Coordinates of C-alpha atoms in Angstrom, one line a residue:
Chain A
M1 CA 54.0 88.1 103.3
A2 CA 57.1 86.5 104.9
S3 CA 56.3 83.9 107.4
T4 CA 57.8 84.1 110.8
R5 CA 58.7 80.4 110.4
D6 CA 61.0 81.1 107.4
L7 CA 64.0 81.8 109.6
S8 CA 65.1 78.1 109.6
R9 CA 66.4 78.8 106.1
A10 CA 67.4 82.4 106.5
S11 CA 71.0 83.2 105.7
V12 CA 73.4 84.5 108.3
E13 CA 73.4 87.8 106.5
S14 CA 69.6 88.0 106.7
L15 CA 69.7 87.2 110.4
G16 CA 72.3 90.0 110.8
L17 CA 70.0 92.4 109.1
L18 CA 67.2 91.5 111.5
M19 CA 69.5 91.9 114.5
N20 CA 70.3 95.4 113.2
I21 CA 66.6 96.3 113.6
A22 CA 67.2 96.0 117.3
S23 CA 69.9 98.7 117.1
A24 CA 69.0 102.3 117.5
G25 CA 69.7 104.9 114.8
Q26 CA 68.4 102.9 111.8
H27 CA 67.2 105.0 108.9
L28 CA 63.4 104.9 108.2
W29 CA 63.8 106.1 104.6
R30 CA 65.5 105.2 101.4
P31 CA 67.4 108.0 99.6
Q32 CA 65.5 107.6 96.4
E33 CA 62.2 108.2 98.1
A34 CA 62.8 111.8 98.9
G35 CA 60.7 113.1 96.0
A36 CA 57.7 110.9 96.9
V37 CA 58.0 111.8 100.5
L38 CA 58.1 115.5 99.7
R39 CA 55.0 115.3 97.5
H40 CA 53.2 113.4 100.3
L41 CA 54.3 116.0 102.8
L42 CA 53.2 118.9 100.7
D43 CA 49.8 117.3 100.3
A44 CA 49.5 116.6 104.0
S45 CA 47.2 118.5 106.2
L46 CA 48.5 121.6 108.1
Q47 CA 47.4 119.9 111.3
P48 CA 50.8 118.1 112.0
L49 CA 52.6 121.5 111.8
L50 CA 50.3 122.9 114.5
A51 CA 50.0 119.7 116.5
A52 CA 53.8 119.5 116.9
G53 CA 53.6 122.3 119.4
H54 CA 55.6 124.9 117.5
A55 CA 52.8 127.4 116.9
P56 CA 51.2 129.7 119.5
N57 CA 47.4 130.0 119.6
V58 CA 46.7 127.0 117.4
P59 CA 42.9 127.6 117.2
R60 CA 43.4 131.1 115.9
L61 CA 45.8 129.9 113.3
M62 CA 43.5 127.1 112.2
N63 CA 40.7 129.6 111.8
A64 CA 43.0 131.9 109.8
A65 CA 44.0 128.9 107.6
A66 CA 40.4 127.9 107.1
R67 CA 39.4 131.5 106.1
L68 CA 42.1 131.5 103.5
G69 CA 41.2 128.0 102.3
L70 CA 44.5 126.6 103.3
R71 CA 44.2 122.9 103.8
T72 CA 47.7 121.5 103.0
I73 CA 51.3 122.5 103.4
R74 CA 51.4 123.1 99.6
D75 CA 48.5 125.5 99.9
L76 CA 50.4 127.4 102.6
L77 CA 53.7 127.7 100.7
H78 CA 52.0 128.9 97.5
H79 CA 49.3 131.2 98.8
P80 CA 49.8 134.8 97.8
S81 CA 49.4 136.1 101.4
P82 CA 49.7 133.3 103.9
P83 CA 49.7 134.0 107.7
V84 CA 53.4 134.4 108.6
E85 CA 52.8 132.6 111.9
L86 CA 51.9 129.5 110.0
L87 CA 55.1 129.7 108.0
R88 CA 57.1 130.1 111.2
A89 CA 55.3 127.0 112.5
S90 CA 56.2 125.2 109.2
K91 CA 59.8 126.2 109.5
Q92 CA 60.0 125.1 113.2
F93 CA 58.4 121.8 112.3
A94 CA 61.0 121.3 109.6
K95 CA 63.8 122.2 112.0
A96 CA 62.4 119.7 114.6
C97 CA 62.4 117.0 111.9
I98 CA 66.0 117.8 111.0
D99 CA 67.1 117.5 114.7
H100 CA 65.0 114.4 115.5
S101 CA 67.0 111.2 115.7
D102 CA 64.3 109.1 114.2
N103 CA 63.7 111.5 111.3
P104 CA 59.9 111.6 111.0
V105 CA 60.6 112.8 107.4
P106 CA 63.9 112.4 105.6
K107 CA 66.4 115.1 106.5
E108 CA 66.7 116.4 103.0
V109 CA 62.9 116.7 102.7
A110 CA 62.9 118.5 106.1
F111 CA 65.6 120.9 104.8
M112 CA 63.5 121.6 101.7
L113 CA 60.4 122.5 103.8
Y114 CA 62.7 124.6 106.0
Y115 CA 64.0 126.7 103.1
A116 CA 60.7 126.9 101.3
S117 CA 59.0 128.3 104.5
I118 CA 61.7 130.9 104.9
V119 CA 61.4 131.9 101.2
A120 CA 57.6 132.0 101.3
A121 CA 57.7 134.3 104.3
R122 CA 60.1 136.6 102.6
L123 CA 58.3 136.7 99.2
R124 CA 54.7 136.7 100.3
C125 CA 54.8 138.4 103.8
N126 CA 58.0 140.5 103.3
C127 CA 59.1 139.0 106.6
R128 CA 62.5 137.4 107.5
I129 CA 61.8 134.4 109.7
T130 CA 65.4 133.2 109.9
S131 CA 68.5 134.4 111.6
L132 CA 70.7 132.6 109.0
P133 CA 73.2 134.9 107.3
D134 CA 72.6 135.5 103.6
T135 CA 75.6 133.5 102.6
T136 CA 74.5 130.5 104.5
L137 CA 70.9 130.9 103.3
S138 CA 72.2 131.2 99.7
E139 CA 74.2 128.0 100.0
G140 CA 71.1 126.2 101.3
L141 CA 68.9 127.5 98.5
H142 CA 71.6 126.5 95.9
W143 CA 71.6 123.0 97.5
A144 CA 67.8 122.9 97.3
L145 CA 67.9 123.7 93.6
R146 CA 70.4 121.0 92.9
Q147 CA 68.1 118.3 94.1
T148 CA 66.7 116.4 91.1
W149 CA 63.7 115.2 93.1
L150 CA 62.4 118.7 93.8
D151 CA 59.0 119.3 92.2
D152 CA 58.6 122.2 89.7
E153 CA 56.4 124.3 91.9
T154 CA 58.7 124.3 94.9
R155 CA 61.7 124.7 92.6
A156 CA 60.2 127.9 91.2
L157 CA 59.6 129.2 94.8
I158 CA 63.1 128.5 95.9
A159 CA 64.6 130.1 92.7
A160 CA 62.5 133.2 93.3
G161 CA 63.7 133.2 96.9
L162 CA 67.3 133.0 95.8
E163 CA 66.9 136.0 93.6
N164 CA 65.2 138.0 96.3
F165 CA 67.8 137.2 99.0
T166 CA 70.9 137.5 96.9
G167 CA 70.0 139.1 93.6
Q168 CA 71.2 135.9 91.9
T169 CA 69.1 134.3 89.2
V170 CA 69.1 130.7 88.3
Chain B
M1 CA 61.6 63.1 123.1
P2 CA 59.4 66.1 123.2
K3 CA 57.6 67.3 120.2
Q4 CA 59.6 69.9 118.3
G5 CA 57.8 72.6 116.3
P6 CA 57.1 76.3 116.1
S7 CA 53.5 76.2 117.1
R8 CA 54.0 76.1 120.9
A9 CA 52.6 78.8 123.1
S10 CA 56.1 79.7 124.1
V11 CA 59.5 78.2 123.5
F12 CA 61.1 80.4 126.2
P13 CA 58.7 79.9 129.1
T14 CA 60.6 80.8 132.2
T15 CA 64.0 81.9 133.7
D16 CA 66.6 79.5 132.4
W17 CA 68.7 78.6 135.4
T18 CA 65.6 78.2 137.6
M19 CA 64.4 75.7 135.2
V20 CA 67.7 74.0 135.0
G21 CA 67.8 73.7 138.7
R22 CA 64.4 72.1 138.8
A23 CA 65.2 69.8 135.8
G24 CA 68.4 68.7 137.6
K25 CA 66.6 67.6 140.8
R26 CA 65.3 64.1 140.0
G27 CA 62.1 63.5 142.0
G28 CA 61.9 67.2 142.9
A29 CA 58.7 69.3 142.4
G30 CA 58.3 70.1 138.7
H31 CA 61.3 68.0 137.6
A32 CA 59.6 66.4 134.7
Q33 CA 57.9 69.5 133.5
A34 CA 61.1 71.6 133.7
L35 CA 63.1 68.9 132.0
N36 CA 60.6 68.7 129.2
Q37 CA 60.6 72.5 128.8
L38 CA 64.4 72.5 128.6
L39 CA 64.4 69.9 125.9
V40 CA 61.8 71.6 123.9
R41 CA 63.8 74.8 124.1
Y42 CA 67.3 73.4 123.3
L43 CA 66.8 70.4 121.1
P44 CA 66.0 72.2 117.9
A45 CA 69.2 74.3 118.1
L46 CA 71.2 71.2 118.9
K47 CA 69.7 69.3 116.0
A48 CA 70.4 72.2 113.7
H49 CA 73.9 72.2 115.0
L50 CA 74.3 68.5 114.2
T51 CA 72.9 68.8 110.7
R52 CA 74.2 72.2 109.6
H53 CA 77.6 72.3 111.2
M54 CA 78.5 68.6 111.7
G55 CA 77.0 67.4 108.4
I56 CA 74.9 64.7 110.0
P57 CA 71.7 63.8 108.0
P58 CA 68.5 65.0 109.8
D59 CA 67.1 61.5 110.5
Q60 CA 70.4 60.4 112.0
A61 CA 70.6 63.7 114.0
D62 CA 67.1 62.9 115.5
D63 CA 68.3 59.4 116.4
L64 CA 71.5 60.8 118.0
L65 CA 69.6 63.4 120.0
Q66 CA 67.1 60.7 121.1
A67 CA 70.1 58.6 122.3
F68 CA 71.7 61.6 123.9
V69 CA 68.5 62.4 125.9
T70 CA 68.0 58.8 126.9
N71 CA 71.6 58.0 127.9
K72 CA 73.0 61.2 129.1
V73 CA 70.1 63.4 130.2
L74 CA 67.8 60.9 131.7
E75 CA 70.0 58.0 132.8
H76 CA 73.0 59.9 133.9
D77 CA 71.4 63.1 135.2
L78 CA 73.4 65.3 132.9
I79 CA 71.4 68.5 133.9
S80 CA 72.3 68.2 137.5
R81 CA 75.9 68.8 136.6
A82 CA 75.2 72.1 134.9
D83 CA 76.7 75.0 136.8
H84 CA 75.9 78.6 135.8
A85 CA 79.1 79.8 137.3
K86 CA 80.9 78.0 134.4
G87 CA 79.1 79.6 131.6
R88 CA 76.0 79.3 129.4
F89 CA 73.8 76.3 129.7
R90 CA 73.7 75.9 126.0
T91 CA 77.5 75.7 125.8
F92 CA 77.4 73.0 128.5
L93 CA 74.8 71.1 126.5
L94 CA 76.9 71.5 123.3
T95 CA 80.1 70.2 124.9
S96 CA 78.2 67.2 126.4
L97 CA 76.6 66.4 123.0
H98 CA 80.0 66.8 121.3
R99 CA 81.6 64.3 123.6
F100 CA 78.6 62.0 123.2
V101 CA 78.8 62.1 119.4
I102 CA 82.5 61.3 119.6
G103 CA 81.7 58.3 121.8
V104 CA 79.1 57.1 119.4
A105 CA 81.3 57.6 116.4
R106 CA 84.1 55.5 118.1
A107 CA 81.6 52.8 118.9
E108 CA 80.3 52.8 115.4
G109 CA 84.0 52.5 114.2
A110 CA 84.4 49.4 116.3
K111 CA 81.3 47.9 114.8
K112 CA 82.5 48.4 111.2
R113 CA 82.8 44.7 110.7
C114 CA 79.1 44.3 111.3
P115 CA 77.6 46.2 108.3
S116 CA 74.1 45.0 109.1
Q117 CA 73.9 47.2 112.2
G118 CA 72.4 50.7 111.6
R119 CA 74.7 53.7 112.2
F120 CA 74.1 57.0 113.9
V121 CA 77.1 58.6 112.4
D122 CA 79.7 57.7 109.8
P123 CA 82.8 57.4 111.9
E124 CA 85.2 57.8 109.0
K125 CA 83.7 61.2 108.2
T126 CA 82.7 62.4 111.6
L127 CA 85.5 61.3 114.0
P128 CA 88.3 63.3 112.4
L129 CA 86.1 66.4 112.3
L130 CA 85.0 66.0 116.0
E131 CA 88.4 65.1 117.4
S132 CA 90.3 67.8 115.6
A133 CA 88.2 70.7 116.8
P134 CA 86.5 71.6 120.0
P135 CA 82.7 72.1 119.7
S136 CA 82.0 75.5 118.1
A137 CA 79.9 77.5 120.5
D138 CA 79.4 80.1 117.7
A139 CA 77.7 77.5 115.5
L140 CA 75.3 76.6 118.3
D141 CA 74.8 80.3 119.2
L142 CA 73.9 80.9 115.6
E143 CA 71.2 78.3 115.7
W144 CA 70.1 79.7 119.1
G145 CA 69.9 83.2 117.7
R146 CA 67.8 81.9 114.9
A147 CA 65.4 80.4 117.4
V148 CA 65.3 83.6 119.4
L149 CA 64.6 85.7 116.4
T150 CA 61.9 83.3 115.2
E151 CA 60.2 83.4 118.6
C152 CA 60.6 87.2 118.7
L153 CA 58.8 87.6 115.4
R154 CA 56.1 85.0 116.3
R155 CA 55.3 87.0 119.4
M156 CA 55.3 90.3 117.5
E157 CA 52.9 89.0 114.9
A158 CA 50.7 87.5 117.6
E159 CA 50.6 90.8 119.5
C160 CA 49.8 92.8 116.4
E161 CA 47.0 90.3 115.7
K162 CA 45.6 90.4 119.2
K163 CA 45.7 94.2 119.5
K164 CA 44.4 94.7 116.0
R165 CA 47.5 96.3 114.8
Q166 CA 47.7 94.4 111.6
V167 CA 48.8 97.4 109.6
L168 CA 51.9 97.8 111.9
W169 CA 52.8 94.1 111.2
A170 CA 52.1 94.4 107.5
V171 CA 54.2 97.6 107.1
F172 CA 57.0 96.0 109.2
N173 CA 56.8 93.0 106.9
D174 CA 56.7 95.0 103.7
R175 CA 59.5 97.5 104.6
I176 CA 61.8 95.5 106.8
L177 CA 61.1 91.8 107.3
S178 CA 60.7 90.7 103.6
P179 CA 63.7 92.7 102.4
A180 CA 65.9 91.3 105.2
L181 CA 64.8 87.7 104.7
E182 CA 64.2 87.5 101.0
G183 CA 66.5 90.2 99.7
S184 CA 63.5 91.9 98.1
E185 CA 63.1 95.6 97.6
P186 CA 61.2 97.3 100.4
L187 CA 57.6 98.2 99.3
P188 CA 58.0 101.6 97.5
Y189 CA 56.9 104.6 99.5
E190 CA 54.1 105.6 97.2
E191 CA 52.7 102.1 97.2
L192 CA 52.9 102.0 101.0
V193 CA 50.9 105.2 101.1
R194 CA 48.4 103.9 98.6
R195 CA 48.0 100.5 100.2
Y196 CA 47.6 101.6 103.8
G197 CA 46.0 105.1 103.3
F198 CA 48.7 107.0 105.2
Q199 CA 47.9 110.7 105.3
S200 CA 51.4 112.1 105.9
P201 CA 55.0 111.0 106.0
M202 CA 54.9 111.5 109.7
Q203 CA 52.2 108.9 110.0
V204 CA 54.3 106.4 107.9
A205 CA 57.4 107.1 110.1
A206 CA 55.4 106.6 113.3
V207 CA 54.2 103.2 112.1
I208 CA 57.6 102.0 110.9
A209 CA 59.2 103.3 114.1
A210 CA 56.5 101.6 116.2
G211 CA 57.2 98.3 114.4
K212 CA 60.9 98.5 115.1
R213 CA 60.3 99.4 118.8
L214 CA 57.9 96.4 119.1
F215 CA 60.5 94.1 117.5
R216 CA 63.2 95.4 119.9
Q217 CA 60.8 94.9 122.9
K218 CA 60.0 91.3 121.9
L219 CA 63.7 90.5 121.4
Y220 CA 64.5 91.8 124.9
D221 CA 61.5 89.9 126.3
V222 CA 62.6 86.6 124.7
I223 CA 66.2 86.9 125.9
A224 CA 65.1 88.1 129.3
E225 CA 63.4 84.8 129.9
Y226 CA 66.8 83.0 130.0
A227 CA 69.3 85.8 130.7
R228 CA 69.8 86.7 134.4
S229 CA 70.3 90.5 134.1
Q230 CA 70.1 93.5 131.9
T231 CA 73.8 93.2 131.3
E232 CA 73.4 89.6 130.1
I233 CA 70.7 90.6 127.7
E234 CA 72.9 93.3 126.2
E235 CA 75.8 90.9 126.0
E236 CA 73.6 88.3 124.3
I237 CA 72.5 90.8 121.7
Q238 CA 76.1 91.9 121.1
D239 CA 77.1 88.2 120.7
F240 CA 74.3 87.6 118.2
Q241 CA 75.4 90.7 116.3
R242 CA 78.9 89.4 116.2
I243 CA 77.9 85.9 115.1
F244 CA 75.5 87.2 112.4
G245 CA 78.2 89.6 111.3
S246 CA 76.0 92.6 112.0
T247 CA 77.4 95.8 113.4
G248 CA 74.4 97.7 114.5
N249 CA 74.4 100.0 111.5
Q250 CA 75.1 97.7 108.6
T251 CA 72.4 97.3 105.9
R252 CA 72.0 95.2 102.9
S253 CA 73.1 97.6 100.1
D254 CA 69.8 99.3 99.8
S255 CA 67.6 97.8 102.4
R256 CA 67.4 100.9 104.5
T257 CA 63.9 101.6 105.4

């Protein structure tokens, strides 16, 4: 571990990097970590989605999730008939992450959850939970499929969504 | 000369000009203590300035500072002539030290025919350097900024220890401090999760953000102990960023965390 007394030999560049910590708007994430963060997010409990205040009647949703055996965000996205309210909460959570200046998850990961939630609602609940026009949505899904860090399971979901929304196959 | 070292309770113990005022009133209440605190605070930066930027060997820099304190600060009441309307106290000290070193170098030059006498400075090397350029406030500010950051980190680590937030300090160190100081890669995300048992990316983000906030808070706290207003704190930070060549959004190629 670096000692706090090491600064006597620190370069001016290093001191500059430390001073930058005092500035707002610093990134929390490294670009190459998107895949690892997405995997971690998918395996995280549903609780943060509900605790963020984007879902109505949280106890009822938690009960619904428990009845269906949904523990993680991955479980939610890939369940054959998930509660659509939970997918709305997931989409809203992702949107809040995109808009948040400190990015509690990397923006690209938040976008991935955003699109995956929309697609899962459409495919599994036959429900449109976005007001995005199809062309915009299609661009977003194409973007998602171009990401090399995307896991196979989510890639298959997004590809199926693209076909459903636009008739295009990958 | 007061003991210099990083293990003091606080290097920045009270408002600067209040202390300067007390230190400048010989015989006044708290004079000796204020003077001692001022010297503890400023001498390390002055010494670093002499060694790093004026090329004076460390042992000779110690001797020079000892002589400066004895002759100028103690015998000639240097501190009583400091005036906050004329600028920063450390610039005042730097200018005084610069003049003092020129005087010493000239005297050493005059003693050249007596090689048996020890020298504080090599007049042939030091005098042209000193006489051709005014003292560089930036060079001293750099050393001052280094001291401020050191103190800021010391306090942050101490608070994390005291409040049992060792994970916050460890993550700050693994993701931010070590990469900045040593140029190492930040601890990879997956290793961070494994090592500290984070349950979600939001938890990781919260800890990293809390570490940055605490660092910012400590930086402000340290500067607030010698700056007189919020504006001066902001200006000081901007000055440090300029001196360190940081812009507020610059990063070492891939040290974004």
